[in-house]
mmCIF file of C-alpha atoms in Angstrom:
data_model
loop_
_atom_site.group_PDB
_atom_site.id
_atom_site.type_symbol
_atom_site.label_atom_id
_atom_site.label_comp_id
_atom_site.label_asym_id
_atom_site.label_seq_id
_atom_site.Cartn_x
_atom_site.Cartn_y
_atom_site.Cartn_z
ATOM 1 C CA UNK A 1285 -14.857 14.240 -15.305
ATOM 2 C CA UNK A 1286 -14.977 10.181 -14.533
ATOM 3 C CA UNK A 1287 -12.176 9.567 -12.022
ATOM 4 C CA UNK A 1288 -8.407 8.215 -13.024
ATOM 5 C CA UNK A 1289 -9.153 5.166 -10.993
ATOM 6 C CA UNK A 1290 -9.351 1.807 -13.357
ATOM 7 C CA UNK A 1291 -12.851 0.447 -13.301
ATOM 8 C CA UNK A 1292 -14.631 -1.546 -15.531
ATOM 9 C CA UNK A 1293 -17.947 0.651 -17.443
ATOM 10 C CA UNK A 1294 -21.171 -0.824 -16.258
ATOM 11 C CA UNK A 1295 -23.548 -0.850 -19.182
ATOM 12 C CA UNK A 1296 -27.350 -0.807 -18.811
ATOM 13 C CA UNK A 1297 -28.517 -2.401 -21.589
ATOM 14 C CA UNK A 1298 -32.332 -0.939 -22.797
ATOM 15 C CA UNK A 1299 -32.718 0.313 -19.067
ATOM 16 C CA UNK A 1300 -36.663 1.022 -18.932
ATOM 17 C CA UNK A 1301 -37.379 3.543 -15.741
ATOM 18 C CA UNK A 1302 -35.634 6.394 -15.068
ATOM 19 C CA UNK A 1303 -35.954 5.513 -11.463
ATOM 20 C CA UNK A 1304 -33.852 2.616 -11.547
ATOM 21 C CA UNK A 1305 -31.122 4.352 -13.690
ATOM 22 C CA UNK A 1306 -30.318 6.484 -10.785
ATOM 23 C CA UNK A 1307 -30.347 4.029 -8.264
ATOM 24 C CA UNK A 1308 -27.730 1.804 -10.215
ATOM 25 C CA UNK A 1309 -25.635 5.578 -10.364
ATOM 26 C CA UNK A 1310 -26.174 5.614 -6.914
ATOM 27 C CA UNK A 1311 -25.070 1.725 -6.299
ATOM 28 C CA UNK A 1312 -22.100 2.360 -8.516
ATOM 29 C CA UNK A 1313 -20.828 5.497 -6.657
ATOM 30 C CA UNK A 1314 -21.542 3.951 -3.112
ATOM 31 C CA UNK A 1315 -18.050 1.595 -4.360
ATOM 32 C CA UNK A 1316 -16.164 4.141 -6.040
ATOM 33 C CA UNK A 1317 -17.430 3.213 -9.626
ATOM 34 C CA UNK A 1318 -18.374 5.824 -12.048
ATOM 35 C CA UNK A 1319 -17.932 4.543 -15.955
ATOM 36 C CA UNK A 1320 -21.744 4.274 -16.781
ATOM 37 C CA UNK A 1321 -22.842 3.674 -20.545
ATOM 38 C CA UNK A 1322 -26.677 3.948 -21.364
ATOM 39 C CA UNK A 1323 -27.929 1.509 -24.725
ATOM 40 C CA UNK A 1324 -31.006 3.351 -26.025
ATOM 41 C CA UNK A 1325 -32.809 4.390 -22.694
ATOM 42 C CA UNK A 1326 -36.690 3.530 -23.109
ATOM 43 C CA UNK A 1327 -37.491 6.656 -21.837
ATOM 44 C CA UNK A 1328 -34.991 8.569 -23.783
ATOM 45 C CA UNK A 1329 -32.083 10.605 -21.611
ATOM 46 C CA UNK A 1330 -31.797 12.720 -20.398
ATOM 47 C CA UNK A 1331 -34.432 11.635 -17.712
ATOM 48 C CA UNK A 1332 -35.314 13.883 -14.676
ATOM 49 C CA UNK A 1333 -36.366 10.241 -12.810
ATOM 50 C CA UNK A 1334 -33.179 9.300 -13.093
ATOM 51 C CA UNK A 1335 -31.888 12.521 -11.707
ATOM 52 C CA UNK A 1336 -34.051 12.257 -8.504
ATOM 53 C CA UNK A 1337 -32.780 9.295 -7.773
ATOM 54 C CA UNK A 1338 -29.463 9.629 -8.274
ATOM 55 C CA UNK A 1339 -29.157 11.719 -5.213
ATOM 56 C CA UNK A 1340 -25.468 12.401 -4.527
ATOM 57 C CA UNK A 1341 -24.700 10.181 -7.907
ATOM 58 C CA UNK A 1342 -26.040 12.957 -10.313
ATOM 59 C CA UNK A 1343 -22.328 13.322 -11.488
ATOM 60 C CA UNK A 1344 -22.353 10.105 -13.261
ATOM 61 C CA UNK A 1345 -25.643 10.728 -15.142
ATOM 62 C CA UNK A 1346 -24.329 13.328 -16.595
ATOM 63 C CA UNK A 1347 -21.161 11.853 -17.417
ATOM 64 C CA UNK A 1348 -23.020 8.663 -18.839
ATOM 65 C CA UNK A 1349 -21.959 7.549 -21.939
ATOM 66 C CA UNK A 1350 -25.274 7.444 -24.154
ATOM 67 C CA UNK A 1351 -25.303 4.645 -26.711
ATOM 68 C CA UNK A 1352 -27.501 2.834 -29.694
ATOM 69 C CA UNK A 1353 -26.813 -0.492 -29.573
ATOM 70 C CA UNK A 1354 -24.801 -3.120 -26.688
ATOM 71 C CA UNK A 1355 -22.083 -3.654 -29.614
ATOM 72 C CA UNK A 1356 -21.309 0.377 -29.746
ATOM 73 C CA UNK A 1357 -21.034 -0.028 -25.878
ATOM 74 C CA UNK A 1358 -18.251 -2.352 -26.056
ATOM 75 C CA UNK A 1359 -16.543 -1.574 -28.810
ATOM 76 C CA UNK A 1360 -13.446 -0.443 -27.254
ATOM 77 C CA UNK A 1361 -13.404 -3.502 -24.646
ATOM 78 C CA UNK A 1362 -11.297 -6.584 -24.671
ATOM 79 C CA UNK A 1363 -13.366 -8.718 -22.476
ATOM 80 C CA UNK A 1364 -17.270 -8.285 -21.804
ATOM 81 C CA UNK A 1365 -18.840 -9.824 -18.917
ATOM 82 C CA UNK A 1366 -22.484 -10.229 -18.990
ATOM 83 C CA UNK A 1367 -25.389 -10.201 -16.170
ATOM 84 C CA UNK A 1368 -28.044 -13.206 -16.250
ATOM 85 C CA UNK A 1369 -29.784 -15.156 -14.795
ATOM 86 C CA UNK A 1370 -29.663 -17.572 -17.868
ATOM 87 C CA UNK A 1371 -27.540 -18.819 -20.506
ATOM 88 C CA UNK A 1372 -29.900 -19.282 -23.034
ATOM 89 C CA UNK A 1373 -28.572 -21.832 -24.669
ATOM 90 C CA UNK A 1374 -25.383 -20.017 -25.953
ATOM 91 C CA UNK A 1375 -21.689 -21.567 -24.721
ATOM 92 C CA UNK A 1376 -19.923 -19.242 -22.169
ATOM 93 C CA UNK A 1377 -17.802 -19.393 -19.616
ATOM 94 C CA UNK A 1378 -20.231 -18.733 -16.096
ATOM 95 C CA UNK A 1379 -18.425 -17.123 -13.171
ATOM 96 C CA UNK A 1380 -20.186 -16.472 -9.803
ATOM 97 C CA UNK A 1381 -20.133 -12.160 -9.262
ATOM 98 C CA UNK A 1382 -17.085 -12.317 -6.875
ATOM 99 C CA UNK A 1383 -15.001 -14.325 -8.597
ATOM 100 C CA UNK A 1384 -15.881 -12.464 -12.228
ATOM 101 C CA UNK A 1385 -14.677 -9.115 -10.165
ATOM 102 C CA UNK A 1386 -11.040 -10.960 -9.829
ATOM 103 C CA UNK A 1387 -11.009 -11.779 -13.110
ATOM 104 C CA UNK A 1388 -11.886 -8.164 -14.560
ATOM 105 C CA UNK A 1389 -9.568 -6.953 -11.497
ATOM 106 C CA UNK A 1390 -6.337 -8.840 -13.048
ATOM 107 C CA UNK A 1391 -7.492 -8.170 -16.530
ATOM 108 C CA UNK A 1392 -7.799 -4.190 -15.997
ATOM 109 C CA UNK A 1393 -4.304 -4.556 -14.140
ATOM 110 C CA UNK A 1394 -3.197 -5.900 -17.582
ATOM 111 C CA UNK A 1395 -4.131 -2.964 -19.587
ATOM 112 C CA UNK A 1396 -7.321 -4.363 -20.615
ATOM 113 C CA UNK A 1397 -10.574 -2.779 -21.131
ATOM 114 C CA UNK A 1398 -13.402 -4.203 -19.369
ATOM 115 C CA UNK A 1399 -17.480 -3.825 -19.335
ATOM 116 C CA UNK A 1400 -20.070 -5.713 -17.496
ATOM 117 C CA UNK A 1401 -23.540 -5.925 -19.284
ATOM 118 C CA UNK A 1402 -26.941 -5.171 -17.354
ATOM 119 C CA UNK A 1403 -30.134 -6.121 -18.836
ATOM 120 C CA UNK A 1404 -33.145 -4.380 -18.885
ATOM 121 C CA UNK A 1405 -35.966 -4.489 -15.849
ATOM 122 C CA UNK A 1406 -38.464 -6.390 -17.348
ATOM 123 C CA UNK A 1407 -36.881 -10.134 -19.087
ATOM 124 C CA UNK A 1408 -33.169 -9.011 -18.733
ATOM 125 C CA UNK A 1409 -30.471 -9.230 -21.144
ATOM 126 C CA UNK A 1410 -31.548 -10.887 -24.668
ATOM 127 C CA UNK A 1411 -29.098 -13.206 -26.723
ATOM 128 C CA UNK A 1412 -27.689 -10.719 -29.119
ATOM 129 C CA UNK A 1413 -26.746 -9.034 -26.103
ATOM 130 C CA UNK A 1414 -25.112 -12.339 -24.467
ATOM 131 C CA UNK A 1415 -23.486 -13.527 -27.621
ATOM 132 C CA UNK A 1416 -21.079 -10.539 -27.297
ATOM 133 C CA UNK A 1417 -19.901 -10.942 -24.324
ATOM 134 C CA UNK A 1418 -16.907 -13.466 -22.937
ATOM 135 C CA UNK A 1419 -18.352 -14.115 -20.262
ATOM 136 C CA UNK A 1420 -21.529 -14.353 -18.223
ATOM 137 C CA UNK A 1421 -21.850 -13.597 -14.382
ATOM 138 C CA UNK A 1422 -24.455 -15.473 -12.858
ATOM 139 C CA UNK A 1423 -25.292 -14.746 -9.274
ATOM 140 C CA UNK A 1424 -26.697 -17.476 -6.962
ATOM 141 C CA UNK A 1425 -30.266 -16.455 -6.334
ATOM 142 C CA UNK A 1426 -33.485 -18.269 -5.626
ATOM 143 C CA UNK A 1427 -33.936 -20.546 -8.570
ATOM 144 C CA UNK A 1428 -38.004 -19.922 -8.009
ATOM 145 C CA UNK A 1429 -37.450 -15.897 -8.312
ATOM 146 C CA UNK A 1430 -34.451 -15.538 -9.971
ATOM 147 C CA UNK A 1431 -34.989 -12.031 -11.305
ATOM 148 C CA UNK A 1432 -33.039 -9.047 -9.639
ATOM 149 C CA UNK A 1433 -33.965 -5.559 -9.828
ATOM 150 C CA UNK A 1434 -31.557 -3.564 -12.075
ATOM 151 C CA UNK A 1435 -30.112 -1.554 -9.234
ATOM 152 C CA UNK A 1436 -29.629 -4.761 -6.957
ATOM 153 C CA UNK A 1437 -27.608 -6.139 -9.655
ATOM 154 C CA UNK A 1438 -25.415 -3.609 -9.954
ATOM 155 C CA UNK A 1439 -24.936 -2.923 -6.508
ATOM 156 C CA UNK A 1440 -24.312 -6.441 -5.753
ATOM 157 C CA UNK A 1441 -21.672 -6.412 -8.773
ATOM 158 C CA UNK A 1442 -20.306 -3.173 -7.616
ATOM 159 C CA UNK A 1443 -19.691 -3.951 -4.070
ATOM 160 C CA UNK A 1444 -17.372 -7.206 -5.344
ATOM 161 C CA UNK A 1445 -15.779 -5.080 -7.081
ATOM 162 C CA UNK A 1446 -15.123 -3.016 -4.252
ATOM 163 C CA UNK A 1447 -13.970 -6.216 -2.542
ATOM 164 C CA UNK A 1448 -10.850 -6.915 -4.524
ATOM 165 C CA UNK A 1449 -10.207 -3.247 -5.400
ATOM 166 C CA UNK A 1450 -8.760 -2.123 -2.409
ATOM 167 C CA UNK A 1451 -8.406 -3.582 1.297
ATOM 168 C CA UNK A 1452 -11.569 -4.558 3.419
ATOM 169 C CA UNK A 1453 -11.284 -4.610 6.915
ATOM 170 C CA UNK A 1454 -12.940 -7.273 7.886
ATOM 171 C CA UNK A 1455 -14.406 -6.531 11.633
ATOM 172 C CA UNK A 1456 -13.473 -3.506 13.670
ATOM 173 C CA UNK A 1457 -14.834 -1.695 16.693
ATOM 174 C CA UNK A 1458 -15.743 1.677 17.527
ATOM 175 C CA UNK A 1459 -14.054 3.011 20.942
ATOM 176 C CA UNK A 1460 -16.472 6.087 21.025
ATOM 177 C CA UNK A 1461 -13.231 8.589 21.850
ATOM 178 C CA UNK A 1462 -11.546 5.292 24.401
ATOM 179 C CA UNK A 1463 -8.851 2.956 24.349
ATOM 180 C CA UNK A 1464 -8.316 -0.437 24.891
ATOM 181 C CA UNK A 1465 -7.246 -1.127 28.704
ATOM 182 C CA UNK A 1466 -3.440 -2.872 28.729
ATOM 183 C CA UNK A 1467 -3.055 -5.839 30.505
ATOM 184 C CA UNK A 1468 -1.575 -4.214 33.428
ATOM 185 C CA UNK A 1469 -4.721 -2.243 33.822
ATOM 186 C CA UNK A 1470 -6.897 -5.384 33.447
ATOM 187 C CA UNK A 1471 -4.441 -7.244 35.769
ATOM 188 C CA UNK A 1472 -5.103 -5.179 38.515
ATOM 189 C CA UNK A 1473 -8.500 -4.629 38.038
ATOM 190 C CA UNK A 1474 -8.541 -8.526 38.144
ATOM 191 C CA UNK A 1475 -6.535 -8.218 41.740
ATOM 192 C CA UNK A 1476 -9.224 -5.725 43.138
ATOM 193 C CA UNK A 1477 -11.644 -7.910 42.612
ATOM 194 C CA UNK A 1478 -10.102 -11.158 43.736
ATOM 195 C CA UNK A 1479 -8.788 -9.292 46.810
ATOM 196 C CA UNK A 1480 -12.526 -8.342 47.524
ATOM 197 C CA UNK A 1481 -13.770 -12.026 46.681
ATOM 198 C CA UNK A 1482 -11.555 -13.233 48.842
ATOM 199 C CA UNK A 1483 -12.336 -11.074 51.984
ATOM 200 C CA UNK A 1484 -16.174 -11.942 51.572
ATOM 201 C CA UNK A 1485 -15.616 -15.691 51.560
ATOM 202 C CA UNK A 1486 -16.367 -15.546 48.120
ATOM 203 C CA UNK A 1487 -13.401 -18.994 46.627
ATOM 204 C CA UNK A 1488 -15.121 -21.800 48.970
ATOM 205 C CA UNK A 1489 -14.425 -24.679 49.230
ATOM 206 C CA UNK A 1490 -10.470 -23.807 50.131
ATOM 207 C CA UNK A 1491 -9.494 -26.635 47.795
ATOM 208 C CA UNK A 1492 -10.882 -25.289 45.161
ATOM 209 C CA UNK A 1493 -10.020 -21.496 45.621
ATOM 210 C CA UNK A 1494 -6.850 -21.795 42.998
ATOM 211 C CA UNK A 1495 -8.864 -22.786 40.329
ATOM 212 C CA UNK A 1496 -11.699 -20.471 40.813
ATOM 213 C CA UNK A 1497 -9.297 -17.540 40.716
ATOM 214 C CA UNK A 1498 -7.717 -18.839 37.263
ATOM 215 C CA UNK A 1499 -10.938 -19.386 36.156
ATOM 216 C CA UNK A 1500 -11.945 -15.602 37.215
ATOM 217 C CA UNK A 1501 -8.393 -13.968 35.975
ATOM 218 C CA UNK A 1502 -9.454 -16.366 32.468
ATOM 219 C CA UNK A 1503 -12.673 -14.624 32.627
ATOM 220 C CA UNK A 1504 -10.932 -10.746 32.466
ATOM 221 C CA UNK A 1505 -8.392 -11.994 29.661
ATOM 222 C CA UNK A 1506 -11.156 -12.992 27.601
ATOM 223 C CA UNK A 1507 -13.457 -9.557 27.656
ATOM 224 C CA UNK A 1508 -12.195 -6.588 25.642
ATOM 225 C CA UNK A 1509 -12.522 -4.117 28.151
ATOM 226 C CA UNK A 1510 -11.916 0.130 27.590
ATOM 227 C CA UNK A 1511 -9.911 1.777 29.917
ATOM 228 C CA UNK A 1512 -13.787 3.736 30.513
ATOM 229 C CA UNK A 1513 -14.788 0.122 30.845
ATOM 230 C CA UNK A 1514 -12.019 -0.827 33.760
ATOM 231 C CA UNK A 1515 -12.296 2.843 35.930
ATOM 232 C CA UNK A 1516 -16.342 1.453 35.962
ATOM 233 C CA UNK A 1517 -15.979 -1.793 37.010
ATOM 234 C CA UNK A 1518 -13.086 -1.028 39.795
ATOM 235 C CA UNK A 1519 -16.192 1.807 40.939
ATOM 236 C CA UNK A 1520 -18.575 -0.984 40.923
ATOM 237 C CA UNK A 1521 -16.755 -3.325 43.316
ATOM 238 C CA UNK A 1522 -15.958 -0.227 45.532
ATOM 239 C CA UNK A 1523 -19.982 0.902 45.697
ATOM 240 C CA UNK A 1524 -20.462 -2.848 46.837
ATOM 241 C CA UNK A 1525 -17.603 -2.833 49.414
ATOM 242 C CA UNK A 1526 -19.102 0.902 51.033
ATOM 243 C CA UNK A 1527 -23.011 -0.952 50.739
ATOM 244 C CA UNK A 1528 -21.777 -3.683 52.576
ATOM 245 C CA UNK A 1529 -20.044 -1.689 55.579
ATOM 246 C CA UNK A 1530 -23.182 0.462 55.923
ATOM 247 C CA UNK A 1531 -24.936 -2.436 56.216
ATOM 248 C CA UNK A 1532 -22.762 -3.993 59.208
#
């Protein structure tokens, strides 16, 4: 069974290779999505292409929603959104992908039904197709090669949807098992090190020894260091200090 969470149905309007069915199953899935409706399949459906493809998406094939016509597809929507790369002459609203996920965001909030339209491999969505929908999303592509494969589409479409669906954090860092050193460990690893500087000869000329050790402790404040990353460096300095007594 689809999952409770609201989504808006991505229909794939005339889709012509099996191949490319999956893959848009797969695209869909990879951000949660799994409301696919089929209009008239070229190569009928159920397709074992689109099955191979699928992978780990094979649950929504089966669960697609197989249709006649674009206007049986949407019949139970309030607001239609539709993929292309041109208006064709017909009067519609045109909203980049990412801000067209917002908008069916807030409108599925609101109880609304919404579907976005995907056109079919070869010369995309026609204008019977366009003419029912609200809206069109038009994403900005090379104007010399504006055609996107169907799966690229809706993976594109998918992953804004993901964007203003739930919360994306934005950068993180793996510690690989670590933790970040506290500034008391960094502190004294900065110590240890100016201690040893300072015994070599290291902050010459005297006048300017202040500033080259607030210019060092600057240095330390500004690396995120592990406390793996601190226990090495303190065993770095200490290997140098035991080289250079050997050597005297």
């Amino acid at each position: 069974m689809p999952t409770d969470t609201p989504q808006p149905a991505f229909v794939l309007v005339n889709p012509q290779m099996g191949e490319n069915i999956g893959a848009a199953a797969r695209a869909m899935w990879n951000f949660g999505l799994d409301r696919m409706r089929l209009v008239a399949p070229r190569d009928g459906w159920p397709n074992q292409s689109a099955v191979a493809m699928a992978a780990g998406a094979g649950r929504l094939l089966d669960e697609a929603q197989l249709m006649q016509t674009t206007a049986e597809a949407v019949a139970d929507c309030t607001f239609v959104m539709a993929t292309t790369a041109r208006n064709r002459d017909l009067t519609k609203p045109i909203y980049a992908p990412e801000h067209a996920m917002q908008i069916a965001r807030d409108r599925i909030a609101a109880g609304e039904k919404v579907a976005v339209l995907f056109g079919p491999e070869r010369a995309g969505l026609e204008n019977p197709d366009i003419a029912l929908a609200n809206a069109i999303i038009s994403v900005p592509v090379n104007p010399q090669f504006a055609s996107l494969n169907l799966a690229q589409c809706v993976l594109l479409t998918a992953y804004e949807w993901q964007r203003h669906a739930v919360e994306i954090t934005q950068e993180t860092v793996e510690l690989a098992g670590g933790q970040w050193a506290s500034q008391t460990e960094v502190q004294k690893l900065s110590e240890h090190y100016e201690e040893r500087m300072e015994e070599s000869g290291f902050f010459f000329p005297e006048h300017k020894a202040e500033s080259m050790k607030l210019n060092l402790r600057n240095l330390w404040s500004r690396m995120p260091l592990t406390q793996a990353d601190v226990r090495m460096l303190h065993g770095v300095m200490r290997q140098m200090v035991r080289w250079k007594e050997r050597g005297d």
